[in-house]
Short mmCIF file of C-alpha atoms and ligand atoms in Angstrom, two decimals:
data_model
loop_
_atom_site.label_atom_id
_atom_site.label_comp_id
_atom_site.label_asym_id
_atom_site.label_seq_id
_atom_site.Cartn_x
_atom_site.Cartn_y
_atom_site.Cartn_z
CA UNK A 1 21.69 43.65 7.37
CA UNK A 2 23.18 40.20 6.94
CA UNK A 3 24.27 38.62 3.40
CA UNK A 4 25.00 35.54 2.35
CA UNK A 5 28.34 35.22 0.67
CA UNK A 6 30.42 32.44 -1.15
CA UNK A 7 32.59 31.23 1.55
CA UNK A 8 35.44 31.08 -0.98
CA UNK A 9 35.71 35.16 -1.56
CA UNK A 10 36.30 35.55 2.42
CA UNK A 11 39.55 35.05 3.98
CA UNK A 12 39.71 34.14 7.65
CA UNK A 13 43.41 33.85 8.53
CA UNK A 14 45.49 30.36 8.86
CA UNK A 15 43.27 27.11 8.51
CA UNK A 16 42.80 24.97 11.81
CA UNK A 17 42.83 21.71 12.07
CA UNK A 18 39.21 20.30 11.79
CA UNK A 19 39.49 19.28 15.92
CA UNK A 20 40.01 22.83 16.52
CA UNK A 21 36.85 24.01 15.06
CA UNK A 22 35.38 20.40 16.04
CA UNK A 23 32.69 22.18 18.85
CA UNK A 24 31.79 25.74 15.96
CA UNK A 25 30.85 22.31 13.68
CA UNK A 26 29.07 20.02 16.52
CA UNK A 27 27.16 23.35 17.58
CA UNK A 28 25.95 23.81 13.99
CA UNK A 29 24.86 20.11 13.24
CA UNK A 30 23.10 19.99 16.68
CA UNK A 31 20.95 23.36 15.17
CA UNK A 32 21.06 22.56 11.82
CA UNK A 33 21.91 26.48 11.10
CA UNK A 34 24.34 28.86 10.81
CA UNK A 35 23.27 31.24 14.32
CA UNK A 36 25.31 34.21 13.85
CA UNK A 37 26.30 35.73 10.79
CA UNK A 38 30.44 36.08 10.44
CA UNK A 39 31.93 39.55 10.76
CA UNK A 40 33.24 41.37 7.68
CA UNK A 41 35.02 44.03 6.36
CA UNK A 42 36.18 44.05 2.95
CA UNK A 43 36.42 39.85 2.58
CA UNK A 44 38.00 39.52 5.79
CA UNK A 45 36.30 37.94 8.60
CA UNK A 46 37.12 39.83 11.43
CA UNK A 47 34.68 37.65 14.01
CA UNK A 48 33.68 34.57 13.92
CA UNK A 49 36.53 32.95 11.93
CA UNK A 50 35.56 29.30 14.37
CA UNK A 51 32.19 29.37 12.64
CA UNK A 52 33.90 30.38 9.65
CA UNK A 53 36.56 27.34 9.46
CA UNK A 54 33.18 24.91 10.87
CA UNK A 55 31.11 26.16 7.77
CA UNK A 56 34.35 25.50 5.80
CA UNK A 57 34.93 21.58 7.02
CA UNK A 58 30.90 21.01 6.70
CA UNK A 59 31.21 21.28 3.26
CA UNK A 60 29.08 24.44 3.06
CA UNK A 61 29.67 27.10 0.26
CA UNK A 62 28.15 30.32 1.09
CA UNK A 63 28.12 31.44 4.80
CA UNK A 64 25.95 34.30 5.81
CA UNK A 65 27.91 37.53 6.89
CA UNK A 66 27.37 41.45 8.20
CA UNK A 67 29.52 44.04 7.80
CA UNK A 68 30.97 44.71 10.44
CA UNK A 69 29.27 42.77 13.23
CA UNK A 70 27.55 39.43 13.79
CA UNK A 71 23.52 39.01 13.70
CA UNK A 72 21.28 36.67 14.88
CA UNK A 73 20.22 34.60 11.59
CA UNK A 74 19.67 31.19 11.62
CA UNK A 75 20.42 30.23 8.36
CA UNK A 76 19.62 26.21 7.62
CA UNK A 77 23.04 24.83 6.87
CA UNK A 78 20.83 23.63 3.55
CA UNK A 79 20.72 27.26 2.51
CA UNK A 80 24.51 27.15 2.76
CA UNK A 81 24.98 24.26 -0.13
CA UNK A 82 25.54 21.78 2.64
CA UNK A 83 24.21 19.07 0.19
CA UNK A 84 25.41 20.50 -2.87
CA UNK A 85 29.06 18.58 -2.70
CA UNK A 86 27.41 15.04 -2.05
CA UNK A 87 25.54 15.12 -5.66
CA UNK A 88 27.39 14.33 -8.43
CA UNK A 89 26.95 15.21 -12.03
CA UNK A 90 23.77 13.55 -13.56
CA UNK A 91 26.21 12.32 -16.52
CA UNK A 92 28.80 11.42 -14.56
CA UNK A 93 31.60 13.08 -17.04
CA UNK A 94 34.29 14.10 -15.72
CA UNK A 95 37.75 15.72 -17.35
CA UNK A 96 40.67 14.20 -15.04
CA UNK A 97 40.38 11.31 -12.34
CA UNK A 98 41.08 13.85 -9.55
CA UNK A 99 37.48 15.65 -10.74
CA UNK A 100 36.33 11.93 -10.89
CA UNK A 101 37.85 11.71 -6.83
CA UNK A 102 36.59 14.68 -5.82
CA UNK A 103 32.80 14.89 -7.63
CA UNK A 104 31.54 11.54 -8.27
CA UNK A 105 29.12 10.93 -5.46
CA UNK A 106 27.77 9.88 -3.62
CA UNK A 107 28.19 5.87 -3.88
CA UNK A 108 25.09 3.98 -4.14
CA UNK A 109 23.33 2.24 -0.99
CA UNK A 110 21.05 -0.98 -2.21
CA UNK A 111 18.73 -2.89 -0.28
CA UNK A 112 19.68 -6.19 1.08
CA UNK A 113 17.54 -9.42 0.87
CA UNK A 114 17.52 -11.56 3.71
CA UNK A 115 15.66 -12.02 7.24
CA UNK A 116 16.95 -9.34 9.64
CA UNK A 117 14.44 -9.53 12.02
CA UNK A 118 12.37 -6.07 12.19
CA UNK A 119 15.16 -4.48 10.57
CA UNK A 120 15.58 -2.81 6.88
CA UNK A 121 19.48 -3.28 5.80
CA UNK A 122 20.81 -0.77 3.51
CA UNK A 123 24.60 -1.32 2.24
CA UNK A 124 26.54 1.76 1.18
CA UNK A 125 28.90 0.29 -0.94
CA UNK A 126 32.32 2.04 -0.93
CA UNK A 127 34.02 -0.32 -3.44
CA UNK A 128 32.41 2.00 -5.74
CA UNK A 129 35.05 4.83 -5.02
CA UNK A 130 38.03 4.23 -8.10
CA UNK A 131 41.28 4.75 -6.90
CA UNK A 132 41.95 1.71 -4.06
CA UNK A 133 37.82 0.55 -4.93
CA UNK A 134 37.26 0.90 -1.61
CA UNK A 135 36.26 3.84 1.54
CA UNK A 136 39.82 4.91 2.08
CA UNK A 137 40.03 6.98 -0.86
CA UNK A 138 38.39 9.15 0.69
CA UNK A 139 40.79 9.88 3.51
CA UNK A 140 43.44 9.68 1.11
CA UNK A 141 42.51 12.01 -1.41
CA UNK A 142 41.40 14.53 1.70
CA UNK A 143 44.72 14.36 3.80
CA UNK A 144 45.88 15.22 -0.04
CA UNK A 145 43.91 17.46 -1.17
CA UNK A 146 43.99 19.61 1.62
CA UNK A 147 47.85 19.40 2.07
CA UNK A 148 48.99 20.62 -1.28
CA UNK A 149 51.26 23.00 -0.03
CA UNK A 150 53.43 20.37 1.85
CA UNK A 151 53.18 17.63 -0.91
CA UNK A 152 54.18 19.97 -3.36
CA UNK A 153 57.60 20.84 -1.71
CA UNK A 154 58.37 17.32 -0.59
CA UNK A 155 58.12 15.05 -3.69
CA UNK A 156 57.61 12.17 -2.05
CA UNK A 157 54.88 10.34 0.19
CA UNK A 158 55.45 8.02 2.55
CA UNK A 159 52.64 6.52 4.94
CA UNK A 160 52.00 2.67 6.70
CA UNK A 161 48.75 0.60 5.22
CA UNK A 162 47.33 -2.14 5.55
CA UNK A 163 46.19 -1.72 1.87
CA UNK A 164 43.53 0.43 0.94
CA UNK A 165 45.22 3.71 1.43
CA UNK A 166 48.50 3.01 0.08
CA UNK A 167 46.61 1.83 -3.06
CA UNK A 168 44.41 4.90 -3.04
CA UNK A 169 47.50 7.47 -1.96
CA UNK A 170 49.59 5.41 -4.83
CA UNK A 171 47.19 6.22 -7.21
CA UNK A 172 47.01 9.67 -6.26
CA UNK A 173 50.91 9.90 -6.04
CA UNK A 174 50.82 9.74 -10.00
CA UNK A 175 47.96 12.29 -10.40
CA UNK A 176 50.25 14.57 -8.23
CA UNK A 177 53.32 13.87 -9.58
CA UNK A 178 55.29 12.53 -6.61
CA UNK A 179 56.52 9.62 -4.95
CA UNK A 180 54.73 6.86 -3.33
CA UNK A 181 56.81 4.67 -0.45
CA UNK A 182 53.68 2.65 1.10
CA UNK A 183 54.90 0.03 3.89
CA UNK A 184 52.69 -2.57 4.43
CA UNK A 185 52.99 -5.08 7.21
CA UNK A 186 53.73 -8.99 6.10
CA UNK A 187 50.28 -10.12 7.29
CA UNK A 188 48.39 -8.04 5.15
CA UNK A 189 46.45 -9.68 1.53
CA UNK A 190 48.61 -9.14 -1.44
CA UNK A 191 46.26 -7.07 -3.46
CA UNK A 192 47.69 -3.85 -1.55
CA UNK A 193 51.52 -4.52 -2.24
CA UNK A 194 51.10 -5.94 -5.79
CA UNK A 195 48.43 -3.02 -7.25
CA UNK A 196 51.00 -0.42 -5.04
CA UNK A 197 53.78 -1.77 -8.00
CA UNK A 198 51.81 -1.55 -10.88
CA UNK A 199 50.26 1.79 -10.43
CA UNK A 200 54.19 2.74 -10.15
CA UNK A 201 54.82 2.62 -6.28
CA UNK A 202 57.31 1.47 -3.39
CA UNK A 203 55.92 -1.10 -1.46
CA UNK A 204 57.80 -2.01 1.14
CA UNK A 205 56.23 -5.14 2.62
CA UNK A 206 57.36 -6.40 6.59
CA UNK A 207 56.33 -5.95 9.71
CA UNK A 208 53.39 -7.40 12.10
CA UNK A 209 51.09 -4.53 12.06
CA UNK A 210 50.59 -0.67 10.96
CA UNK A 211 51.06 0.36 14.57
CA UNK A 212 54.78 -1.31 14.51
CA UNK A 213 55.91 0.04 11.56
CA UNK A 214 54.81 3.64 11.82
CA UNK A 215 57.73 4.94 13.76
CA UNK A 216 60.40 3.47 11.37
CA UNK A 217 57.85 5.34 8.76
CA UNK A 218 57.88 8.54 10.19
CA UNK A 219 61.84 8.00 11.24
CA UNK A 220 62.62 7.35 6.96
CA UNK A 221 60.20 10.42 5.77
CA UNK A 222 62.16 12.73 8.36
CA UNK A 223 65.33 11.54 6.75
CA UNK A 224 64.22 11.50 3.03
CA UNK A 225 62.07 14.68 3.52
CA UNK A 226 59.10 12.72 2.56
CA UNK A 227 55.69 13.69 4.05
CA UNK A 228 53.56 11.42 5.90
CA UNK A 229 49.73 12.38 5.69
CA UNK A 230 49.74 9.86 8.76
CA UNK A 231 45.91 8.47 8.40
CA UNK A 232 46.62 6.83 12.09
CA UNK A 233 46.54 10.92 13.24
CA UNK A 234 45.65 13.09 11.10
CA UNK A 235 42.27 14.85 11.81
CA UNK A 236 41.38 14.79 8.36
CA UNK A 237 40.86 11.10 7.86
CA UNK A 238 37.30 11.66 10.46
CA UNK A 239 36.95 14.59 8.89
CA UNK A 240 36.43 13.07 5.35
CA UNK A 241 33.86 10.95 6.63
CA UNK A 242 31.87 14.15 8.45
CA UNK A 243 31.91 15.96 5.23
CA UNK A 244 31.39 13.22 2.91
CA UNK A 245 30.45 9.77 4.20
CA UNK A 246 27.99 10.32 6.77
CA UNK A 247 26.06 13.07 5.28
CA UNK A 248 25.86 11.02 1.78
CA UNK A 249 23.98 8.73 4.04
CA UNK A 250 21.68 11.38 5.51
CA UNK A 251 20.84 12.39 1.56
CA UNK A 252 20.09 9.29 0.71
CA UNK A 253 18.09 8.15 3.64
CA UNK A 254 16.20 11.21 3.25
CA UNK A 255 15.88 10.89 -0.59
CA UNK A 256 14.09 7.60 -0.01
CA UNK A 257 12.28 8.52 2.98
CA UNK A 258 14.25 5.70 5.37
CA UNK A 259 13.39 5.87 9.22
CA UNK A 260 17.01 5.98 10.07
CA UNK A 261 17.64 3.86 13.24
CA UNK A 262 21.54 2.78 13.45
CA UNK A 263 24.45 3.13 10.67
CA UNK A 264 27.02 -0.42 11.29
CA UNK A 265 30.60 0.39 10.64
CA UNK A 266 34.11 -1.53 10.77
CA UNK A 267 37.08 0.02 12.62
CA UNK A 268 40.54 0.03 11.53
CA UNK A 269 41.98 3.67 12.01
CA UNK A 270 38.97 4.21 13.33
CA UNK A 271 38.43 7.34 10.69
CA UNK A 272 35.34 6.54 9.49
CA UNK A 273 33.27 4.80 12.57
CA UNK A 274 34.78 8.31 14.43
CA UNK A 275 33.76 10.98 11.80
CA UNK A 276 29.87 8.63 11.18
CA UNK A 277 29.92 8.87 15.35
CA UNK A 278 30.68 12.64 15.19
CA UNK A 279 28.35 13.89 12.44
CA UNK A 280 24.82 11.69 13.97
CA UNK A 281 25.62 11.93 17.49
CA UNK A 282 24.75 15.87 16.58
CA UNK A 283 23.09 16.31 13.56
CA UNK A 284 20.36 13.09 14.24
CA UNK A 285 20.67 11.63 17.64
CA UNK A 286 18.50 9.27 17.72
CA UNK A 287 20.56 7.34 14.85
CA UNK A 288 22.67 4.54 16.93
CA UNK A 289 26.25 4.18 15.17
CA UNK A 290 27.73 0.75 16.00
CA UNK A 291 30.95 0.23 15.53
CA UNK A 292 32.39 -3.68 14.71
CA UNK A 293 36.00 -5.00 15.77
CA UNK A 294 37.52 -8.24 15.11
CA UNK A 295 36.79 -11.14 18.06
CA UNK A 296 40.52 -11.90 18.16
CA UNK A 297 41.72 -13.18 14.57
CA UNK A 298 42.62 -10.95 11.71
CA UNK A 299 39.88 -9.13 9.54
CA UNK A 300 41.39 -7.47 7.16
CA UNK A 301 41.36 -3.79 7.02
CA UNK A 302 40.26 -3.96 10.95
CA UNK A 303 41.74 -3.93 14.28
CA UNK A 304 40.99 -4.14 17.77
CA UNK A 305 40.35 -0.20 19.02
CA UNK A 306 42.54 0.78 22.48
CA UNK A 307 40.12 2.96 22.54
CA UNK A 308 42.44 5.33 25.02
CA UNK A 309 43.82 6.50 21.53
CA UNK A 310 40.83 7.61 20.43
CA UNK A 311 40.27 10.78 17.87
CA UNK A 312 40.19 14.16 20.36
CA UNK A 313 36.66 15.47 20.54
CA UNK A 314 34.86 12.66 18.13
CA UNK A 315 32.56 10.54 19.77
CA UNK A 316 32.78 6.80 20.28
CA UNK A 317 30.62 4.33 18.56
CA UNK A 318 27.67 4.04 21.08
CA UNK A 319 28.47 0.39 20.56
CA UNK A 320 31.21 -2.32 19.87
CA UNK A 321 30.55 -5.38 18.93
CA UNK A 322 32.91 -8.19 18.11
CA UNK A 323 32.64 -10.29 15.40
CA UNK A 324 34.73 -13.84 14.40
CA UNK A 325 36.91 -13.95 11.31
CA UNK A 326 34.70 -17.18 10.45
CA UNK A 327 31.50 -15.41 10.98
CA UNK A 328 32.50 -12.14 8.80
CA UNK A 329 33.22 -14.82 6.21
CA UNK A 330 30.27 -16.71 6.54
CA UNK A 331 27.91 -13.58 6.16
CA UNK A 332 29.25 -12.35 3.36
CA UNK A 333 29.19 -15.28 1.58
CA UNK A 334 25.34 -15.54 2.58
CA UNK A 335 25.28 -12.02 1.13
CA UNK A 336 26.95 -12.93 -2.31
CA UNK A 337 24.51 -16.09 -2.39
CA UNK A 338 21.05 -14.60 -1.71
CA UNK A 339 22.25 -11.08 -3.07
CA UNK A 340 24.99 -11.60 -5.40
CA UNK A 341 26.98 -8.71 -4.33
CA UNK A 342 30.27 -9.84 -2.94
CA UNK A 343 31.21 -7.86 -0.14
CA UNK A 344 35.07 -7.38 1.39
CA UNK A 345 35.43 -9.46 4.67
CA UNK A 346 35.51 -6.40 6.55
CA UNK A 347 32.03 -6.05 4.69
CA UNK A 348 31.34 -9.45 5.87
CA UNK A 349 31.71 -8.39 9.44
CA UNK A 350 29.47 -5.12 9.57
CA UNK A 351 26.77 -7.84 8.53
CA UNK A 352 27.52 -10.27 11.22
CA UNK A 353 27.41 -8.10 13.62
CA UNK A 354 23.83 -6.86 12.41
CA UNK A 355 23.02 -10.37 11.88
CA UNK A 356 23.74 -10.88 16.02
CA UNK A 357 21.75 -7.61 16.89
CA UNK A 358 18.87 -8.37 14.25
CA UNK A 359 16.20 -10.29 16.67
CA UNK A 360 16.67 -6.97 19.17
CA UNK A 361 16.89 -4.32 16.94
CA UNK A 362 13.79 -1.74 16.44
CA UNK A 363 11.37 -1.57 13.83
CA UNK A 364 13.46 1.18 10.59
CA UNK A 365 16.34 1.04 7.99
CA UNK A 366 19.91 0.40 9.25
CA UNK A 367 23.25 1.46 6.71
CA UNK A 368 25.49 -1.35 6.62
CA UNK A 369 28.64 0.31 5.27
CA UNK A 370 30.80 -1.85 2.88
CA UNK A 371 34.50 -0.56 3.11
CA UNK A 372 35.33 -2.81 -0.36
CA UNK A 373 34.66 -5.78 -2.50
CA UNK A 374 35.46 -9.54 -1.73
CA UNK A 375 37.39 -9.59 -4.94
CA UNK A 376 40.27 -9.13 -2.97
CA UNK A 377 39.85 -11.70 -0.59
CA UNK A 378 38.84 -14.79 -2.91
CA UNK A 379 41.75 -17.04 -1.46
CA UNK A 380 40.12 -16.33 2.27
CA UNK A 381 36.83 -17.15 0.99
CA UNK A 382 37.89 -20.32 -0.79
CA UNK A 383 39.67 -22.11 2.00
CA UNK A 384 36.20 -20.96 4.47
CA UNK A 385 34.59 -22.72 1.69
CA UNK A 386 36.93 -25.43 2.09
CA UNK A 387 36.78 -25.71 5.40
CA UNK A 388 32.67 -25.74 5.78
CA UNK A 389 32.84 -28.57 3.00
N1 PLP B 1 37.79 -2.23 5.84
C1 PLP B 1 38.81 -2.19 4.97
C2 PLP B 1 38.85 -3.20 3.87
C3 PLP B 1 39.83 -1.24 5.12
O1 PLP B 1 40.86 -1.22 4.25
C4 PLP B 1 39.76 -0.34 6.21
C5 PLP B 1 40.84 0.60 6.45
O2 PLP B 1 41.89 0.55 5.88
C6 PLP B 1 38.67 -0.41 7.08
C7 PLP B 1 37.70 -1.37 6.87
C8 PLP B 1 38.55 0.50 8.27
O3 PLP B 1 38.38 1.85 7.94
P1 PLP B 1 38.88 2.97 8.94
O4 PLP B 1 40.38 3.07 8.77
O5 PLP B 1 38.18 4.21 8.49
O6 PLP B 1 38.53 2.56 10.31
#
């Protein structure tokens, strides 16, 4: 007879990477259950540690077992506490900023104003996360979270950014007690060198993009014995977004009853548009994930994808579309002006490009998501200002 069991009293040997258990994980979101019970004896799983490690990086918390055999079952993955870790505390009280990182979800999605055709335009504003105010905390504090062990030993973090996730890793750097060493290329905004500094960090600013300076990275962390979480790599910047992210926008659509059509994302690693891609092309299908690259001039916080470097098993957007750094700035400033929210210009770009689609896009609700706020950016938005004048 088959149990259910917290997954956290079971051991089931090393922990994979999340690619490695990437098909146990697609299989379940594609059935929406847990199939076959784990084999136990005494705690251990002794089959079915793939479905074990897939419950695990789903975010579940109980996983249904047998002693000594698996069973049919079909659990829901909803029975498992799939949701559970995507709702925060009603109070919102929390005793340390690593609870407040790790519990505080998930961040709100508002209604836009404006004419987008047959479309309904939900933003999921990401801003809302503390540490870098913007979606990367999220892939920092997983790579950390989950990589104790190492961090512990070494002291000292190094990793290339653009911004965001040096701020966020930074931040987390004091909460951990180590290091921080965050290189940011010279054509980045200032914001991500300058808040780097005050929340007690190396920034070491040069360079004309994250992909040329990660070797020297990697080549200084081998020789200082630093540890580089490596968001351009490591599975567990798409698999932030699986666990978190993209099923904070299933709750919510679901909580307000949305006919989910498409989710609009920005790509700079790639992390998030890969993880959003991964978790609907399986769970929900028929939700279109679109992913948004810059034109040819710099966004910031985005890049053009070589899409030949792609993240192992996780799906593609189903769509690219490119978007101008003009017209990013234009749409968020038509956002701030008939919304007043002020989005990030990478923000500004998930709009355009919905904007473009709008007069050919289906009847339903669409999730624009907002990596961060335009605070950042003012100085970009003043001289479009200037120019339009
Ligand atoms: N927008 C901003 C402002 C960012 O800082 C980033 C990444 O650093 C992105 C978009 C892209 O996110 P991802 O790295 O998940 O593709």
């Amino acid at each position: 007879m088959a149990k259910v069991a917290p997954l956290a009293s079971l051991r089931a040997g090393r922990r994979p990477d999340f690619f490695e258990v990437a098909g146990a994980a697609a299989r379940m979101l594609r059935s929406g259950a847990q199939e076959l019970s784990l084999s136990v004896r005494g705690g251990e799983v002794v089959d079915g540690a793939e479905d074990y490690w897939a419950l695990y990086y789903l975010g579940c918390r109980l996983a249904a077992v047998s002693e000594g055999a698996r069973e049919r079952v079909d659990v829901p993955l909803e029975a498992l506490g799939f949701f559970d870790e995507v709702v925060g505390h009603e109070a919102r009280i929390y005793q340390d900023v690593l609870e407040l990182v790790a519990r505080d979800r998930p961040t709100p999605m508002v209604r836009l104003r404006g004419d987008w055709g047959r479309a309904r335009v939900w933003a999921k504003l990401e801003w809302y996360n503390p540490l870098s105010l913007s979606i990367k905390d999220r892939t920092a504090w997983y790579m950390a979270s989950m990589s104790a062990e190492a961090l512990g030993g070494a002291g000292a973090l190094y990793e290339a950014s653009s911004s965001n996730t040096g701020v966020a890793l930074a931040a987390l750097a004091r909460l951990l007690g180590l290091r921080a060493r965050i290189y940011v290329p010279s054509t980045a905004e200032d914001f991500g060198p300058a808040m780097v500094r005050v929340l007690g960090g190396e920034a070491v600013v040069g360079g004309s993009s994250t992909t040329e300076i990660l070797p020297r990275v990697l080549e200084d962390a081998a020789r200082d014995g630093a540890v580089v979480l490596n968001q351009f790599s490591n599975p567990l910047n798409p698999a932030a977004h699986v666990r978190f992210t993209a099923k904070e926008i299933e709750y919510q659509a679901r909580f307000a009853g949305l006919k989910l059509k498409g989710v609009f994302v920005s790509m700079g690693t790639g992390g998030h548009a890969a993880g959003i891609a991964f978790y609907f092309k399986n769970r929900m299908p028929g939700v279109r994930v679109v992913g948004v690259q810059p034109a040819g001039g710099g966004i910031p916080g985005i890049k053009r994808q070589d899409f030949s470097g792609w993240w192992g098993p996780m799906p593609r957007p189903d769509e690219v579309v490119e978007v101008s750094a003009d017209e990013a700035l234009d749409a968020a400033i038509d956002v701030a002006r008939s919304n007043g929210l002020l989005f990030g210009v990478s923000g500004g770009a998930v709009v355009a490009a919905i904007r473009r689609l709008s007069g050919g896009l289906e009847e339903g609700d669409y999730v624009a998501v907002i990596p961060d706020h335009g605070i950042k950016y003012l100085d970009l938005y003043l001289s479009r200002l200037g120019e339009r004048a």
